[in-house]
């Protein structure tokens, strides 16, 4: 690999507003008045995040699989305090496990 190393903020920008712009959807991937509000909130107050000074880098590279505490889609909360509000999480998990069992 050669060239300049991307910062975490640059990578995050490419994954959000950059991807939306590439799809011709500049109203996505940003938090501006009049745009659909999609966002995720992670709790970074625990010991796993102690000493992290670059929060975007910590979330992007040091936390694979971390679940967001809150999720908003199109201005509506769908997850609050880690709980799915819009569907039965246990029912969805059971359905997925059943479908996966049928494939094996």
mmCIF file of N, CA and C in Angstrom, residues 4 8 14 18 41 43-44 49-50 58-59 67-68 78 82-83 86-87 91 96-97 102:
data_model
loop_
_atom_site.group_PDB
_atom_site.id
_atom_site.type_symbol
_atom_site.label_atom_id
_atom_site.label_comp_id
_atom_site.label_asym_id
_atom_site.label_seq_id
_atom_site.Cartn_x
_atom_site.Cartn_y
_atom_site.Cartn_z
ATOM 1 N N UNK A 4 -1.092 8.356 1.103
ATOM 2 C CA UNK A 4 -1.450 8.918 2.397
ATOM 3 C C UNK A 4 -2.455 8.009 3.114
ATOM 4 N N UNK A 8 -9.663 8.470 10.458
ATOM 5 C CA UNK A 8 -10.960 7.880 10.767
ATOM 6 C C UNK A 8 -12.093 8.805 10.331
ATOM 7 N N UNK A 14 -16.493 9.250 4.013
ATOM 8 C CA UNK A 14 -16.673 8.481 2.780
ATOM 9 C C UNK A 14 -17.821 7.481 2.918
ATOM 10 N N UNK A 18 -20.169 10.774 1.659
ATOM 11 C CA UNK A 18 -19.487 10.435 0.410
ATOM 12 C C UNK A 18 -20.220 9.364 -0.373
ATOM 13 N N UNK A 41 -26.165 5.991 18.069
ATOM 14 C CA UNK A 41 -25.468 6.515 19.236
ATOM 15 C C UNK A 41 -24.848 5.336 19.983
ATOM 16 N N UNK A 43 -22.542 4.162 23.390
ATOM 17 C CA UNK A 43 -22.097 4.557 24.722
ATOM 18 C C UNK A 43 -20.590 4.331 24.789
ATOM 19 N N UNK A 44 -19.844 5.405 24.886
ATOM 20 C CA UNK A 44 -18.375 5.332 24.921
ATOM 21 C C UNK A 44 -17.835 5.682 26.301
ATOM 22 N N UNK A 49 -13.428 2.010 26.486
ATOM 23 C CA UNK A 49 -13.092 3.230 25.759
ATOM 24 C C UNK A 49 -12.174 4.153 26.553
ATOM 25 N N UNK A 50 -11.725 3.716 27.711
ATOM 26 C CA UNK A 50 -10.832 4.544 28.523
ATOM 27 C C UNK A 50 -9.560 4.839 27.743
ATOM 28 N N UNK A 58 -11.820 5.092 17.334
ATOM 29 C CA UNK A 58 -12.203 4.079 18.306
ATOM 30 C C UNK A 58 -13.437 3.311 17.885
ATOM 31 N N UNK A 59 -14.433 4.023 17.363
ATOM 32 C CA UNK A 59 -15.656 3.357 16.921
ATOM 33 C C UNK A 59 -15.457 2.570 15.632
ATOM 34 N N UNK A 67 -22.775 -2.956 19.586
ATOM 35 C CA UNK A 67 -24.149 -2.579 19.263
ATOM 36 C C UNK A 67 -24.405 -1.136 19.678
ATOM 37 N N UNK A 68 -25.108 -0.387 18.837
ATOM 38 C CA UNK A 68 -25.431 0.988 19.221
ATOM 39 C C UNK A 68 -26.455 1.006 20.354
ATOM 40 N N UNK A 78 -35.880 3.730 16.576
ATOM 41 C CA UNK A 78 -36.181 2.306 16.421
ATOM 42 C C UNK A 78 -35.469 1.472 17.484
ATOM 43 N N UNK A 82 -30.668 0.289 23.798
ATOM 44 C CA UNK A 82 -30.357 -1.070 23.373
ATOM 45 C C UNK A 82 -31.555 -1.954 23.091
ATOM 46 N N UNK A 83 -32.763 -1.435 23.262
ATOM 47 C CA UNK A 83 -33.977 -2.224 23.052
ATOM 48 C C UNK A 83 -34.631 -1.870 21.722
ATOM 49 N N UNK A 86 -39.418 -1.419 17.364
ATOM 50 C CA UNK A 86 -40.321 -1.548 16.221
ATOM 51 C C UNK A 86 -40.641 -2.982 15.835
ATOM 52 N N UNK A 87 -40.089 -3.956 16.542
ATOM 53 C CA UNK A 87 -40.354 -5.362 16.236
ATOM 54 C C UNK A 87 -40.016 -6.196 17.461
ATOM 55 N N UNK A 91 -38.582 -12.793 18.617
ATOM 56 C CA UNK A 91 -39.278 -13.445 17.506
ATOM 57 C C UNK A 91 -38.460 -13.408 16.223
ATOM 58 N N UNK A 96 -35.025 -16.173 12.283
ATOM 59 C CA UNK A 96 -33.741 -16.273 11.596
ATOM 60 C C UNK A 96 -33.083 -17.622 11.867
ATOM 61 N N UNK A 97 -33.087 -18.061 13.122
ATOM 62 C CA UNK A 97 -32.504 -19.363 13.453
ATOM 63 C C UNK A 97 -33.217 -20.492 12.719
ATOM 64 N N UNK A 102 -32.927 -24.494 8.234
ATOM 65 C CA UNK A 102 -33.447 -25.087 6.997
ATOM 66 C C UNK A 102 -32.391 -25.140 5.904
#
